[in-house]
Coordinates of C-alpha atoms in Angstrom, one line a residue:
M1 CA 105.4 72.9 113.9
K2 CA 106.4 76.3 112.4
R3 CA 109.0 76.2 109.7
S4 CA 111.5 79.0 109.0
L5 CA 111.0 81.2 106.0
R6 CA 114.1 79.7 104.4
T7 CA 112.8 76.2 104.8
Q8 CA 109.4 77.1 103.4
L9 CA 110.9 78.9 100.4
S10 CA 113.2 75.9 99.8
L11 CA 110.3 73.5 99.9
S12 CA 108.2 75.7 97.7
Y13 CA 111.0 76.1 95.1
A14 CA 111.8 72.3 95.3
I15 CA 108.1 71.4 94.7
M16 CA 107.9 73.9 91.8
A17 CA 111.2 72.6 90.4
L18 CA 110.0 69.0 90.7
L19 CA 106.7 69.7 89.0
L20 CA 108.3 71.7 86.3
V21 CA 110.9 69.0 85.5
A22 CA 108.2 66.3 85.6
V23 CA 105.9 68.3 83.2
I24 CA 108.8 69.1 80.8
S25 CA 110.0 65.5 80.9
V26 CA 106.5 64.1 80.2
M27 CA 106.0 66.6 77.4
I28 CA 109.3 65.9 75.8
N29 CA 108.7 62.1 76.0
Y30 CA 105.2 62.4 74.6
L31 CA 106.3 64.7 71.7
F32 CA 109.3 62.5 70.9
Q33 CA 107.2 59.3 71.0
N34 CA 104.6 60.9 68.8
Q35 CA 107.2 62.1 66.3
F36 CA 109.0 58.7 66.3
K37 CA 105.7 56.9 65.7
N38 CA 105.0 59.2 62.7
Y39 CA 108.5 58.6 61.5
V40 CA 108.0 54.8 61.7
I41 CA 104.7 55.0 59.8
S42 CA 106.3 57.2 57.1
Q43 CA 109.2 54.7 56.8
Q44 CA 106.8 51.8 56.4
Q45 CA 105.1 53.6 53.5
H46 CA 108.6 54.3 52.1
K47 CA 109.5 50.6 52.4
N48 CA 106.3 49.5 50.6
Q49 CA 106.9 51.9 47.8
S50 CA 110.6 50.7 47.5
L51 CA 109.3 47.1 47.2
V52 CA 106.9 48.2 44.4
N53 CA 109.9 49.8 42.6
L54 CA 112.0 46.7 43.0
L55 CA 109.2 44.5 41.6
E56 CA 108.7 46.8 38.6
N57 CA 112.4 46.1 37.7
Q58 CA 111.7 42.4 37.7
Y59 CA 109.2 42.6 34.8
Q60 CA 110.6 42.1 31.4
A61 CA 108.5 44.2 29.1
S62 CA 110.2 42.8 25.9
N63 CA 108.5 39.4 26.3
N64 CA 105.9 40.2 29.0
T65 CA 107.4 37.8 31.5
W66 CA 108.5 38.0 35.2
N67 CA 111.8 37.1 36.7
I68 CA 110.3 34.7 39.2
T69 CA 113.6 34.1 41.1
A70 CA 114.1 37.8 41.6
V71 CA 110.5 38.2 42.8
Q72 CA 111.0 35.5 45.3
N73 CA 114.2 37.1 46.6
V74 CA 112.3 40.4 47.0
G75 CA 109.6 38.6 48.9
M76 CA 112.1 36.9 51.2
E77 CA 113.9 40.2 51.9
A78 CA 110.5 41.9 52.7
L79 CA 109.7 39.0 55.0
E80 CA 112.9 39.7 56.9
Q81 CA 111.8 43.3 57.3
G82 CA 108.4 42.2 58.8
I83 CA 106.4 42.7 55.5
I84 CA 104.3 39.8 54.1
L85 CA 104.2 40.2 50.3
K86 CA 101.7 38.8 47.8
V87 CA 102.6 39.5 44.2
K88 CA 100.2 38.9 41.2
D89 CA 100.6 39.3 37.5
G90 CA 98.4 41.4 35.3
N91 CA 95.9 38.5 34.9
G92 CA 95.6 38.1 38.7
N93 CA 97.7 34.9 38.8
M94 CA 99.8 34.6 42.0
I95 CA 103.5 34.9 41.5
W96 CA 104.6 35.0 45.1
D97 CA 102.8 34.5 48.4
A98 CA 104.8 34.7 51.6
T99 CA 102.1 32.9 53.6
V100 CA 102.2 30.0 51.1
H101 CA 106.0 30.0 51.1
N102 CA 106.3 29.8 54.9
S103 CA 103.0 30.3 56.7
G104 CA 104.6 29.4 60.1
M105 CA 107.3 32.0 59.8
C106 CA 104.7 34.7 58.9
V107 CA 102.5 33.8 61.9
Q108 CA 105.5 33.7 64.3
M109 CA 106.8 37.0 63.0
L110 CA 103.4 38.7 63.6
Q111 CA 103.2 37.1 67.1
D112 CA 106.7 38.3 68.0
I113 CA 106.0 41.8 66.8
A114 CA 102.7 41.9 68.8
A115 CA 104.5 40.6 72.0
N116 CA 107.2 43.2 71.6
M117 CA 104.7 46.0 71.3
Q118 CA 102.8 44.8 74.3
R119 CA 105.9 44.6 76.4
Y120 CA 106.8 48.1 75.3
N121 CA 103.3 49.5 75.8
A122 CA 100.7 47.4 77.5
N123 CA 97.9 49.6 76.2
F124 CA 99.0 49.3 72.6
K125 CA 96.3 48.4 70.1
G126 CA 97.3 47.0 66.8
G127 CA 96.9 44.2 64.3
Y128 CA 97.5 42.9 60.9
V129 CA 96.9 45.4 58.0
Q130 CA 97.3 45.2 54.3
N131 CA 98.0 47.8 51.6
D132 CA 97.5 47.2 47.9
Y133 CA 99.7 48.7 45.2
Q134 CA 99.7 48.5 41.4
I135 CA 102.8 47.6 39.5
V136 CA 103.2 49.8 36.5
V137 CA 105.8 49.5 33.8
G138 CA 105.7 52.4 31.3
S139 CA 102.0 53.2 31.2
Q140 CA 100.9 49.5 31.5
V141 CA 99.6 47.9 34.7
V142 CA 101.5 44.6 34.7
G143 CA 100.6 43.4 38.2
S144 CA 99.8 44.2 41.8
M145 CA 101.4 43.9 45.2
T146 CA 99.8 43.4 48.6
A147 CA 102.0 44.4 51.6
G148 CA 100.9 43.0 54.9
Y149 CA 102.4 44.1 58.2
F150 CA 101.6 44.7 61.8
G151 CA 99.9 48.1 62.0
P152 CA 99.2 50.9 62.3
Y153 CA 102.9 50.8 63.1
Y154 CA 105.4 48.6 65.0
F155 CA 108.8 48.9 66.5
T156 CA 111.6 46.6 65.8
D157 CA 114.0 45.4 68.5
N158 CA 116.4 48.2 67.4
D159 CA 113.7 50.8 67.6
I160 CA 112.7 49.7 71.1
Y161 CA 116.3 49.7 72.2
F162 CA 116.7 53.2 70.8
L163 CA 113.6 54.5 72.6
Q164 CA 114.7 52.9 75.8
N165 CA 118.0 54.7 75.6
I166 CA 116.2 58.0 74.9
N167 CA 114.1 57.4 78.0
R168 CA 117.2 56.8 80.0
I169 CA 118.8 59.9 78.7
L170 CA 115.6 61.9 79.6
I171 CA 115.6 60.5 83.1
I172 CA 119.2 61.4 83.6
A173 CA 118.6 64.8 82.2
A174 CA 115.5 65.2 84.5
V175 CA 117.5 64.1 87.6
F176 CA 120.3 66.5 86.7
A177 CA 117.8 69.4 86.0
L178 CA 116.1 68.6 89.3
V179 CA 119.3 68.6 91.3
T180 CA 120.4 71.8 89.6
A181 CA 116.9 73.4 90.3
L182 CA 117.1 72.3 94.0
A183 CA 120.5 73.9 94.3
L184 CA 119.3 77.1 92.7
A185 CA 116.2 77.0 94.9
T186 CA 118.3 76.7 98.0
Y187 CA 120.5 79.5 96.9
M188 CA 117.6 81.8 96.0
A189 CA 115.8 80.9 99.3
R190 CA 118.9 81.8 101.2
R191 CA 119.3 85.1 99.2
I192 CA 115.7 86.1 100.0
S193 CA 115.4 84.8 103.5
R194 CA 118.7 86.2 104.8
P195 CA 117.8 89.9 104.4
L196 CA 114.2 89.2 105.6
S197 CA 115.6 87.4 108.7
K198 CA 118.0 90.4 109.2
A199 CA 115.0 92.7 108.9
V200 CA 113.1 90.7 111.5
S201 CA 116.1 90.7 113.8
T202 CA 116.6 94.4 113.3
A203 CA 113.0 95.2 113.9
G204 CA 113.2 93.1 117.1
E205 CA 116.1 95.2 118.3
I206 CA 114.3 98.4 117.5
A207 CA 111.3 97.1 119.5
K208 CA 113.6 96.7 122.4
G209 CA 114.8 100.3 122.1
N210 CA 118.1 99.6 120.4
Y211 CA 117.6 102.3 117.7
S212 CA 121.2 102.2 116.5
E213 CA 120.7 98.8 114.8
R214 CA 120.8 99.0 111.0
I215 CA 120.6 96.6 108.0
E216 CA 123.9 96.9 106.1
E217 CA 123.4 94.1 103.5
K218 CA 122.7 95.1 99.9
H219 CA 120.2 93.3 97.8
G220 CA 119.2 93.4 94.1
T221 CA 115.5 92.7 94.7
R222 CA 113.5 96.0 94.7
E223 CA 110.9 94.9 97.3
I224 CA 113.6 93.7 99.7
V225 CA 115.6 96.9 99.2
Q226 CA 112.4 98.9 100.0
L227 CA 111.9 96.8 103.1
T228 CA 115.4 97.2 104.4
E229 CA 115.3 101.0 103.6
T230 CA 111.9 101.2 105.5
V231 CA 113.3 99.4 108.5
N232 CA 116.5 101.6 108.5
N233 CA 114.4 104.8 108.1
L234 CA 112.2 103.7 111.0
A235 CA 115.3 103.2 113.1
D236 CA 116.6 106.6 112.1
S237 CA 113.3 108.2 112.8
L238 CA 112.9 106.6 116.2
E239 CA 116.5 107.3 117.1
K240 CA 116.0 111.0 116.2
Q241 CA 112.7 111.1 118.1
Q242 CA 114.4 109.6 121.1
G243 CA 117.1 112.3 121.0
L244 CA 114.4 115.0 120.6
R245 CA 112.5 113.6 123.6
K246 CA 115.6 113.7 125.7
Q247 CA 116.3 117.2 124.4
M248 CA 112.7 118.3 125.1
S249 CA 112.9 117.0 128.7
A250 CA 116.2 118.9 129.2
D251 CA 114.7 122.0 127.6
V252 CA 111.5 121.9 129.7
A253 CA 113.6 121.4 132.8
H254 CA 115.8 124.4 131.7
E255 CA 112.8 126.6 131.0
L256 CA 111.3 125.9 134.4
R257 CA 114.5 125.9 136.4
T258 CA 115.4 129.5 135.8
P259 CA 112.1 131.2 136.9
L260 CA 111.7 128.7 139.7
A261 CA 115.2 129.3 141.0
T262 CA 114.5 133.1 140.8
L263 CA 111.3 132.7 142.7
Q264 CA 112.9 130.4 145.3
S265 CA 115.8 132.8 146.0
S266 CA 113.6 135.9 146.1
L267 CA 111.1 134.2 148.5
E268 CA 113.9 132.8 150.7
A269 CA 115.4 136.3 150.9
M270 CA 112.1 137.8 151.9
I271 CA 111.5 135.0 154.5
D272 CA 115.0 135.4 156.0
G273 CA 114.4 139.2 156.2
V274 CA 117.2 140.0 153.7
W275 CA 114.7 141.6 151.4
Q276 CA 111.7 143.5 152.2
P277 CA 108.5 142.2 150.4
D278 CA 107.9 145.5 148.6
Q279 CA 105.9 146.0 145.5
K280 CA 109.0 145.9 143.1
R281 CA 110.2 142.5 144.4
L282 CA 106.6 141.1 144.4
M283 CA 106.1 142.3 140.8
S284 CA 109.4 140.5 139.8
C285 CA 108.1 137.2 141.4
H286 CA 104.8 137.8 139.6
E287 CA 106.5 138.1 136.2
E288 CA 108.3 134.8 136.8
I289 CA 105.0 133.1 137.7
L290 CA 103.5 134.5 134.5
R291 CA 106.4 133.2 132.5
I292 CA 105.9 129.7 133.9
N293 CA 102.1 130.0 133.2
R294 CA 102.9 131.0 129.6
L295 CA 105.1 127.9 129.1
V296 CA 102.5 125.6 130.6
G297 CA 99.8 127.3 128.6
D298 CA 101.7 126.8 125.3
L299 CA 102.2 123.2 126.1
E300 CA 98.5 122.7 126.9
K301 CA 97.6 124.6 123.7
L302 CA 99.9 122.3 121.7
E303 CA 98.4 119.2 123.2
R304 CA 94.9 120.4 122.4
L305 CA 95.8 121.2 118.8
E306 CA 97.5 117.9 118.2
A307 CA 94.6 115.9 119.8
E308 CA 92.5 113.9 117.3
N309 CA 89.3 115.6 118.5
S310 CA 90.7 119.1 118.0
V311 CA 87.8 121.4 117.3
L312 CA 88.1 124.3 114.8
N313 CA 85.7 127.2 114.9
Y314 CA 85.2 127.7 111.1
S315 CA 84.0 131.0 109.7
E316 CA 84.5 132.9 106.4
F317 CA 86.8 135.9 106.7
D318 CA 89.1 138.2 104.7
L319 CA 92.6 136.6 105.2
T320 CA 94.3 139.5 103.4
K321 CA 92.8 142.0 105.9
L322 CA 93.7 139.8 108.9
I323 CA 97.4 139.6 107.7
A324 CA 97.5 143.4 107.1
Q325 CA 96.3 144.1 110.7
I326 CA 98.9 141.7 112.2
I327 CA 101.7 143.3 110.1
A328 CA 100.5 146.8 111.3
N329 CA 100.9 145.6 114.9
F330 CA 104.4 144.4 114.2
E331 CA 105.6 147.4 112.3
P332 CA 106.9 149.4 115.3
E333 CA 109.0 146.5 116.5
Y334 CA 110.4 145.9 113.0
R335 CA 111.3 149.7 112.7
K336 CA 112.9 149.5 116.1
N337 CA 115.2 146.7 114.8
N338 CA 115.8 148.5 111.4
I339 CA 114.1 145.6 109.5
R340 CA 111.9 146.2 106.5
L341 CA 108.5 144.4 106.6
S342 CA 106.4 144.2 103.4
F343 CA 103.2 142.5 102.4
S344 CA 101.8 141.8 98.9
G345 CA 99.3 139.5 97.3
D346 CA 95.8 138.8 96.3
T347 CA 92.6 139.6 98.1
V348 CA 91.6 136.3 99.6
S349 CA 88.6 135.1 101.6
I350 CA 88.9 131.8 103.4
W351 CA 86.8 129.3 105.4
A352 CA 88.9 128.5 108.4
D353 CA 89.4 129.2 112.1
K354 CA 90.3 132.9 112.3
D355 CA 91.8 132.9 115.7
K356 CA 94.1 129.9 115.1
L357 CA 95.2 131.2 111.7
S358 CA 96.0 134.6 113.3
Q359 CA 98.3 132.7 115.7
V360 CA 100.1 131.1 112.7
V361 CA 100.7 134.4 111.0
I362 CA 101.9 136.0 114.3
N363 CA 104.2 133.1 115.0
L364 CA 105.7 133.2 111.5
I365 CA 106.3 136.9 111.4
S366 CA 107.6 136.9 115.0
N367 CA 110.0 134.1 114.2
A368 CA 111.3 136.0 111.1
L369 CA 111.9 139.0 113.3
K370 CA 114.0 137.0 115.8
Y371 CA 116.3 135.6 113.2
T372 CA 116.7 138.6 110.9
L373 CA 119.7 140.8 111.5
D374 CA 119.7 144.6 111.6
G375 CA 119.1 146.1 108.1
G376 CA 117.4 142.9 106.8
A377 CA 114.0 142.4 105.3
V378 CA 111.0 140.2 105.7
D379 CA 108.5 139.7 102.8
V380 CA 105.0 138.3 103.4
Q381 CA 103.1 137.1 100.3
L382 CA 99.6 135.8 99.8
E383 CA 98.6 134.0 96.6
D384 CA 95.2 132.5 95.6
T385 CA 95.8 129.4 93.4
E386 CA 93.3 126.9 91.9
K387 CA 93.5 124.4 94.8
Y388 CA 95.4 126.2 97.6
I389 CA 95.8 129.5 99.3
M390 CA 99.5 130.0 99.7
L391 CA 101.0 132.2 102.4
S392 CA 104.8 132.6 102.4
V393 CA 107.1 134.5 104.9
S394 CA 110.6 135.1 103.6
D395 CA 113.4 136.7 105.5
T396 CA 117.1 137.6 104.9
G397 CA 118.1 136.2 108.2
V398 CA 120.8 133.8 109.4
G399 CA 119.2 130.8 107.7
I400 CA 118.8 127.2 109.0
P401 CA 121.5 124.5 108.5
A402 CA 120.3 121.6 106.3
E403 CA 120.7 119.1 109.1
D404 CA 118.3 121.1 111.3
I405 CA 115.5 121.6 108.8
P406 CA 113.8 118.2 109.4
F407 CA 113.5 119.1 113.2
I408 CA 112.4 122.8 113.3
F409 CA 108.8 121.8 113.9
E410 CA 109.7 119.7 117.0
R411 CA 108.9 121.0 120.4
F412 CA 111.6 123.2 122.0
Y413 CA 113.9 122.8 119.0
R414 CA 116.2 125.7 118.2
A415 CA 118.5 125.6 115.2
D416 CA 120.6 128.3 116.9
K417 CA 121.6 126.5 120.1
S418 CA 123.2 129.8 121.4
R419 CA 119.8 131.5 121.7
T420 CA 118.2 131.7 125.1
R421 CA 114.5 131.7 125.9
L422 CA 114.6 135.5 126.0
T423 CA 116.2 135.9 122.5
G424 CA 114.9 132.8 120.8
G425 CA 111.6 132.0 122.5
L426 CA 110.5 128.7 123.9
G427 CA 110.9 126.8 120.6
L428 CA 107.1 126.1 120.4
G429 CA 106.0 128.7 117.9
L430 CA 106.6 126.6 114.7
T431 CA 105.3 123.4 116.5
I432 CA 102.0 125.1 117.3
S433 CA 101.8 126.6 113.8
K434 CA 102.3 123.2 112.2
A435 CA 99.6 121.7 114.4
I436 CA 97.1 124.4 113.4
I437 CA 97.9 123.9 109.7
D438 CA 97.6 120.1 110.0
A439 CA 94.2 120.6 111.7
H440 CA 93.1 122.6 108.6
N441 CA 94.4 119.7 106.4
G442 CA 97.1 122.0 105.1
R443 CA 100.9 121.7 105.0
I444 CA 103.9 123.9 105.7
I445 CA 107.3 123.6 104.0
V446 CA 110.6 125.3 104.7
S447 CA 113.5 126.2 102.4
S448 CA 116.6 127.9 103.7
D449 CA 120.2 128.8 102.9
V450 CA 122.6 129.5 105.8
G451 CA 123.6 133.2 105.7
K452 CA 121.0 134.1 103.1
G453 CA 117.6 133.6 104.7
T454 CA 114.6 131.3 105.2
K455 CA 111.3 130.9 103.5
L456 CA 108.3 129.3 105.2
T457 CA 105.3 128.5 102.9
V458 CA 101.8 127.5 104.1
F459 CA 99.4 125.7 101.8
L460 CA 95.8 125.9 102.9
P461 CA 93.1 123.9 101.0
K462 CA 90.4 126.1 99.5
K463 CA 87.7 123.4 100.3

């Protein structure tokens, strides 16, 4: 059974929260128990030393005698605290022995303490221990005290009650922390899964061809923002490609319809005897057929260039000389349109396909001529850099609107929709040029300002 992402995230967060709360609770309990044990041991030593101080006060240094009644009272008080005292004078004579005074009470007390500790901790190991202390008055040892108790430590009923309350508080805190963690886990899982689910849903709509679908939700997680932007960009790109395909179909139909209509009407007129099939009319039909052939040829050429197995005929040649020859061929047409054409740059030799690069240069210079007005200028520059050979063609023409720049390399695309196939060409020149440059592992970029001109720059790798 497949779980949803939200369910899986919730379960994962819940398990992590449970483990974290359990580990923290166990650690806190262990550290507190250990600290409390050390505290009890320290308090036991403090009690023993306090008893020594009390007994020192019961010795009368003036006549070297003991206040026996007071010593007995100290011994009884110690017995009530779980300490079995034995007090001797400086000669080793027994002054007070709790086991002699009430042996049954001492045994019962130790048994009760042992039972308490076993109930609290079944694995507790302990037994009867004794500590010996000297009783010193001034600088004279006047006696000794032996303190016996259940060790290495023990908990009184109040101590055990206190520890049990602490454990209850820890359990309540752990349950509260767990509930809070589960609530946060559910919230976080929802925050993460909702945009992901929306991305999946949007991708599904895109796969169905609904390219207008977008993810509108905002999110603070960088990776999710990148995912939603990627899906939205994909939808934008596919929507634009769909529009371009429709436009291309319409443009192809338009490019073919005019010459075919001309052929049809001319041939029908000749068949019906309206026109005589003389040389002039046959030449006109022939020109329309050539125009169709050029269009089909350009499309075939583009398909070959864009194919993965496109073959380039590499050779080393002088690129500067090639550009100069092409410019010389264009100069009459540029002068006819009163446009200045200039060329400058380094002398560069390149290893590439000469014929195909010739076509790129021709397309760029021809394109600049079409979109540069009377009295304008076109500047061709060639630069040899460390990694690339840069060829730029700048014009002072009409420019390209910013919204059209991403699409100028698409088939049949014309930034100026008013231009016809006679004035603006078929819209394949830049597409073919980019395919050739891509085949050489190069790149072409465009910058343009409307009314000021356009600059196309080609980067060709030197290796």
